[in-house]
Short mmCIF file of C-alpha atoms in Angstrom, two decimals:
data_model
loop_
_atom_site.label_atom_id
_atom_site.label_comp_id
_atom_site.label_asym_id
_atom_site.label_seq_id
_atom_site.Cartn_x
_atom_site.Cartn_y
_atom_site.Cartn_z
CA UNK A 125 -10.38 -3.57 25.71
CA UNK A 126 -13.62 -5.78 24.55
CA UNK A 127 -11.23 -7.51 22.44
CA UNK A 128 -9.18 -8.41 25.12
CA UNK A 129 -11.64 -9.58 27.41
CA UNK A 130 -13.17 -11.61 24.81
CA UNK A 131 -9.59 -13.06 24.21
CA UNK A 132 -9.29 -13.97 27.94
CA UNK A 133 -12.86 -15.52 27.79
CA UNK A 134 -11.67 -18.05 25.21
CA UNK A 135 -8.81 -18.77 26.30
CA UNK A 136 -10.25 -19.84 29.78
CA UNK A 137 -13.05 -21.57 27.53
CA UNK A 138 -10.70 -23.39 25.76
CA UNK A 139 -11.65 -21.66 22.18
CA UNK A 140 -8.17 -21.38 20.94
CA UNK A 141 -9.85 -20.06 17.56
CA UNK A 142 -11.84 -18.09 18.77
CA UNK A 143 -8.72 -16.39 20.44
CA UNK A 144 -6.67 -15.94 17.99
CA UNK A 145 -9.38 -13.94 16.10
CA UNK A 146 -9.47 -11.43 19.10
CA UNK A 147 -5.81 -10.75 18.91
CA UNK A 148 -5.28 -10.76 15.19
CA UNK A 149 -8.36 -7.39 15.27
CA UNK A 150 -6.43 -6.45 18.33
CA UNK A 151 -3.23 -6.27 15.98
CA UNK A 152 -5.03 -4.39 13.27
CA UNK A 153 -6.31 -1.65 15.66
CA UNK A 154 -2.79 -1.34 17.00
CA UNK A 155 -2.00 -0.69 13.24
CA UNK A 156 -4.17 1.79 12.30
CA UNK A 157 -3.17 3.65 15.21
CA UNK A 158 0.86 3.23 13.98
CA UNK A 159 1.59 1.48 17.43
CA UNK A 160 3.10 -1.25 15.70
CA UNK A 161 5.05 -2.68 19.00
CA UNK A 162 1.76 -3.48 20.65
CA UNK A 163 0.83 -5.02 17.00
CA UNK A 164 3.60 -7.16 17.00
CA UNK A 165 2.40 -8.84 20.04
CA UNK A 166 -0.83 -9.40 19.15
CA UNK A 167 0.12 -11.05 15.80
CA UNK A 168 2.39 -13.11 18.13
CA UNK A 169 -0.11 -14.38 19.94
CA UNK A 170 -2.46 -14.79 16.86
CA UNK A 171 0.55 -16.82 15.19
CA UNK A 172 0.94 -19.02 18.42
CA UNK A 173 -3.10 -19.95 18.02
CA UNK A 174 -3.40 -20.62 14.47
CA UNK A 175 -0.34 -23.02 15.29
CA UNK A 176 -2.35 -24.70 18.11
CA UNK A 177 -5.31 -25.30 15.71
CA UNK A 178 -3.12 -26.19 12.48
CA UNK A 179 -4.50 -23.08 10.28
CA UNK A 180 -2.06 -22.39 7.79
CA UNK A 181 -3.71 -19.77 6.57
CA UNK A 182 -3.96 -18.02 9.55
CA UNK A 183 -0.76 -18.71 10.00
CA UNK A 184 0.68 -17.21 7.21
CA UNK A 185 -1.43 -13.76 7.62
CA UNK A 186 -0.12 -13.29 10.89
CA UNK A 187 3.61 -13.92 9.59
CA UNK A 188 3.07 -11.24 7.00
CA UNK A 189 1.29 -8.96 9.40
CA UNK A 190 4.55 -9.36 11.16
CA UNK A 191 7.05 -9.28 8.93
CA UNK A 192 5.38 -5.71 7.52
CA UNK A 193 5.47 -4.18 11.40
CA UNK A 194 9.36 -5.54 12.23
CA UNK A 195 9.81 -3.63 8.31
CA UNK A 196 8.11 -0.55 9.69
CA UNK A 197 9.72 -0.16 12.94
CA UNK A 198 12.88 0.66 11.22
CA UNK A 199 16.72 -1.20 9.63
CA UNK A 200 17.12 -2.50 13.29
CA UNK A 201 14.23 -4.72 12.99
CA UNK A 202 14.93 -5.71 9.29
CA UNK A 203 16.52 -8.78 10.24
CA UNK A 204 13.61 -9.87 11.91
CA UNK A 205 11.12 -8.64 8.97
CA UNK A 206 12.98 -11.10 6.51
CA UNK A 207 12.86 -14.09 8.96
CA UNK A 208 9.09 -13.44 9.00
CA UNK A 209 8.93 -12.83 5.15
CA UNK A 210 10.74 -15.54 4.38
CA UNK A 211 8.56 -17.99 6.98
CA UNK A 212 5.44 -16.47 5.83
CA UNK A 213 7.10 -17.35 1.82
CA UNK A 214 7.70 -21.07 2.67
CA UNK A 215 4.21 -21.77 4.25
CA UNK A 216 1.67 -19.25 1.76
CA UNK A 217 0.12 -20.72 -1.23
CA UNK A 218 1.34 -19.32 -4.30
CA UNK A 219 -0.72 -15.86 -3.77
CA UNK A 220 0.43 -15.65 -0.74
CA UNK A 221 4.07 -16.46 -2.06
CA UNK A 222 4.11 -13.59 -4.57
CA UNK A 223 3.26 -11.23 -1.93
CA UNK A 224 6.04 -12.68 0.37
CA UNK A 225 8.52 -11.81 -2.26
CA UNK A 226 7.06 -8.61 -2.85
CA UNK A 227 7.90 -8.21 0.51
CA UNK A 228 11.09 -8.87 0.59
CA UNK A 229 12.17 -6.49 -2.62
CA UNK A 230 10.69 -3.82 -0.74
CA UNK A 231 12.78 -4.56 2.12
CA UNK A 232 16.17 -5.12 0.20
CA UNK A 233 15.26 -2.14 -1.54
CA UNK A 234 15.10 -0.21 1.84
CA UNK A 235 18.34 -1.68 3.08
CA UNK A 236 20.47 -0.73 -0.22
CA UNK A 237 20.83 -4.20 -1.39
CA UNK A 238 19.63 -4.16 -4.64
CA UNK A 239 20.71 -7.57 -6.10
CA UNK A 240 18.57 -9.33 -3.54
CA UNK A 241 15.98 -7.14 -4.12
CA UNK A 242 16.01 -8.02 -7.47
CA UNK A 243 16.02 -11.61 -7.31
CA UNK A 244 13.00 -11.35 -5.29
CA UNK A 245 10.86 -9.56 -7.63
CA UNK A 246 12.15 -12.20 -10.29
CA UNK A 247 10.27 -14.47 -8.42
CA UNK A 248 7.42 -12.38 -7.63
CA UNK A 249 6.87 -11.91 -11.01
CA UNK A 250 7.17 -15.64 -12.04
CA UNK A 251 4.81 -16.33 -9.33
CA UNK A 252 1.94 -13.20 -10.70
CA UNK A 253 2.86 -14.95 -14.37
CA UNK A 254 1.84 -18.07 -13.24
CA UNK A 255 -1.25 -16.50 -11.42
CA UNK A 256 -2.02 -14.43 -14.36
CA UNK A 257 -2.29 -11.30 -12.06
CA UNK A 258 -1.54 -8.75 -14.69
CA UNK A 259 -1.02 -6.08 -11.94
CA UNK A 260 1.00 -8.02 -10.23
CA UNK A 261 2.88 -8.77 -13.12
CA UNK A 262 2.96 -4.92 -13.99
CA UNK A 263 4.18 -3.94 -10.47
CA UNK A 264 6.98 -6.54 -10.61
CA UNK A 265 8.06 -5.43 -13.62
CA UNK A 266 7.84 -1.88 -11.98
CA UNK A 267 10.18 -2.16 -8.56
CA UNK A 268 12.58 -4.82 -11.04
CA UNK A 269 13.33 -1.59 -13.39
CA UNK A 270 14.16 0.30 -9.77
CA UNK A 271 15.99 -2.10 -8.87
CA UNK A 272 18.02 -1.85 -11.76
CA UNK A 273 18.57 1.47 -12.04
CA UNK A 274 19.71 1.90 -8.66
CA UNK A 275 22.39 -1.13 -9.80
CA UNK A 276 23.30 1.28 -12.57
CA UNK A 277 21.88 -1.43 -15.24
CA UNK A 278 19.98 1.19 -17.37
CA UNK A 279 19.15 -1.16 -20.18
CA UNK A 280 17.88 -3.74 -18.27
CA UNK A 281 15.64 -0.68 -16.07
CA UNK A 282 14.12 0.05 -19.61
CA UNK A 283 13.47 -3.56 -20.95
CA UNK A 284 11.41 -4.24 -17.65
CA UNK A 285 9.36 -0.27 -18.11
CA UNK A 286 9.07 -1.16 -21.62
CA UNK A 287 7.19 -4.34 -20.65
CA UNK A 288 5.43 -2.63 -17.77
CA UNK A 289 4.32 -0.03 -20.01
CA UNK A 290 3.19 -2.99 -22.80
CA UNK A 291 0.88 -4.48 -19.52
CA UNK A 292 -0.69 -1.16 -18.76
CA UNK A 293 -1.31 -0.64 -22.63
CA UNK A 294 -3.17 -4.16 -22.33
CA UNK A 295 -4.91 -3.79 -19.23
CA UNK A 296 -5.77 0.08 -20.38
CA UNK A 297 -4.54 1.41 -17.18
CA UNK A 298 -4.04 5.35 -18.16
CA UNK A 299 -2.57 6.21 -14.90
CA UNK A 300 0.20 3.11 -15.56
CA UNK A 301 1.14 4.63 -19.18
CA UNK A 302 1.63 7.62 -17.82
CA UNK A 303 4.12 6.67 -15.35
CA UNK A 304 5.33 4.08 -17.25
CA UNK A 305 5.92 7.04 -20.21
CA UNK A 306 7.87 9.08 -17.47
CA UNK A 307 9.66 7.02 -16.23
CA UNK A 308 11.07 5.98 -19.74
CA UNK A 309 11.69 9.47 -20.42
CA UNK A 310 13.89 10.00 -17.14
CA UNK A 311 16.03 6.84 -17.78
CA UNK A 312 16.87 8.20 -21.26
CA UNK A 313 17.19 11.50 -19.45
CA UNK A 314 19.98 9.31 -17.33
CA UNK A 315 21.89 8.21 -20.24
CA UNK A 316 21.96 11.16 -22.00
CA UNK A 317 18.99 10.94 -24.85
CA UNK A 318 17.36 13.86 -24.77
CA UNK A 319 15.51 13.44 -27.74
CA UNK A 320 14.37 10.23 -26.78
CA UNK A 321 13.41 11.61 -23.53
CA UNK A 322 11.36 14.23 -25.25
CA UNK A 323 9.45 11.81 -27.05
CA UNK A 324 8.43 9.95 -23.89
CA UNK A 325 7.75 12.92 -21.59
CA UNK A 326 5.36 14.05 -24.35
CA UNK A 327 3.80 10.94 -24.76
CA UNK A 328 3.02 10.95 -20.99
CA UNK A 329 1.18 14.17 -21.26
CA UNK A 330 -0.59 12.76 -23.91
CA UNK A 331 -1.94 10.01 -22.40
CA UNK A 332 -4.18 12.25 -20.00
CA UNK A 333 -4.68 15.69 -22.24
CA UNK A 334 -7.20 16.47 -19.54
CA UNK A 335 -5.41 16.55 -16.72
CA UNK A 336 -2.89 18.92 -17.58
CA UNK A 337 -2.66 21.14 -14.40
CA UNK A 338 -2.47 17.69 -11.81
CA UNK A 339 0.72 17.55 -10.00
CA UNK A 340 2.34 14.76 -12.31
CA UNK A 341 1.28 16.99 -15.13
CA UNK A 342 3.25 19.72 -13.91
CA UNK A 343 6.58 17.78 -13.17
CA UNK A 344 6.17 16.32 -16.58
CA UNK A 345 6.21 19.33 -18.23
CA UNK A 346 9.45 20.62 -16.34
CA UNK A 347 11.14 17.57 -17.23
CA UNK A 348 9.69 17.70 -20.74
CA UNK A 349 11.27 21.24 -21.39
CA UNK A 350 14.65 20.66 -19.49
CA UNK A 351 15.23 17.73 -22.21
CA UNK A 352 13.79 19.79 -24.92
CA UNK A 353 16.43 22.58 -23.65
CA UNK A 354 19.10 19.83 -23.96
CA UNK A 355 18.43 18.95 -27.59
CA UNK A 356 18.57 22.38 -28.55
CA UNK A 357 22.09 22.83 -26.93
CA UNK A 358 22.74 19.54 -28.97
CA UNK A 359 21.67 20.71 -32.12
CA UNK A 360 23.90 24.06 -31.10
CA UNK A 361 27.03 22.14 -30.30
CA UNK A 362 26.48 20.50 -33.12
CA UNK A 363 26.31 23.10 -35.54
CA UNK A 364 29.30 25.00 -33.67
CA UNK A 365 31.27 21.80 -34.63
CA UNK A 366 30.06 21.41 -38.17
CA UNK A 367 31.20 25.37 -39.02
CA UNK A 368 34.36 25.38 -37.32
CA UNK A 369 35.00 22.19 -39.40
CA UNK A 370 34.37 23.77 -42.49
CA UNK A 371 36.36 26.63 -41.61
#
């Protein structure tokens, strides 16, 4: 309510600025209280100001603060959530760019196409590169092996974990290896390596030896021993095959 009276107030004093900064906190309340409609039309109304006064800046927060809210409000919005990504790409500097994109993956993600996805965290990734935003980098690399396992491209989902696990190494994120170990060991649980798989599940564990009763502990050791179980039905089959050859 202040917010809004303030707004009015400079408005009627002709502090267009000013304005905009009352609906843009105005949108972030709405927010944090999930009533992204109401958002919306704040960050509408912030967009329209920083227009007015030629802030770019501005105006590229208030397209991604819209472009998130049209994402959140569900696939019948999505259509409007990429027209504000994609705005919000075309005017951001190159920070703002790689976020943009980020954007977008997430979206395409959501909505099942997974070649556009993709190609958006390509460029997100060229764009954290250039910036030399090794998290960035890392979580590109991240949502570009989802991407392509979801497309059924297995080897190129390990080439980009393999490199996001390489960044994490660098950066000496533990938490990163760990995932980045896990999720190795579930794509060669995909294509059917189960020793390779039990290689990476136990490197995972290894990476935090002191955390072995967290959550992601746990589901690491189920996974560990259900791969383990496979290479021992392997090495059964296996030897099955060998002595009814010889017989």
């Amino acid at each position: 309510r202040d917010c809004q009276m303030l707004a009015d107030a400079s408005r009627r004093a002709g502090r267009t600025k000013m304005e905009g900064q009352c609906y843009y906190r105005m949108g972030v309340l709405y927010d944090n209280q999930q009533d992204y409609a109401q958002a919306i039309e704040c960050y509408k109304k912030f967009l329209l100001a920083c227009r007015r006064t030629g802030d770019a800046e501005g105006e590229a927060l208030a397209l991604n603060h819209l472009g998130v809210d049209y994402q959140l409000m569900g696939p019948e919005q999505y259509h409007r959530a990429v027209a504000c990504h994609a705005r919000h790409r075309d005017v951001a500097d190159d920070r703002g760019k790689y976020t943009a994109h980020c954007n977008l993956g997430l979206l395409f993600m959501e909505a099942g196409r997974h070649d556009r996805a993709a190609i958006n965290f390509r460029h997100a990734l060229r764009y954290a590169i250039h910036l030399s935003n090794l998290s960035g980098e890392r979580y590109a690399y991240e949502q570009l092996s989802t991407a392509g396992t979801m497309r059924g491209d297995t080897k190129f989902a390990r080439s980009c974990m393999e490199r996001c696990l390489a960044l994490c190494t660098t950066a000496n994120d533990v938490d990163g290896r760990q995932a980045a170990f896990s999720q190795l060991g579930r794509l060669a649980t995909a294509r059917g390596d189960f020793e390779e798989a039990s290689k990476c599940f136990s490197a995972s564990l290894e990476v935090k030896a002191d955390s072995v009763e967290s959550p992601a502990a746990k589901q690491i050791r189920c996974e560990l021993g259900v791969a383990l179980g496979n290479v021992a039905f392997d090495d059964f089959v296996r030897g099955l095959s060998d002595q009814l050859t010889q017989s």
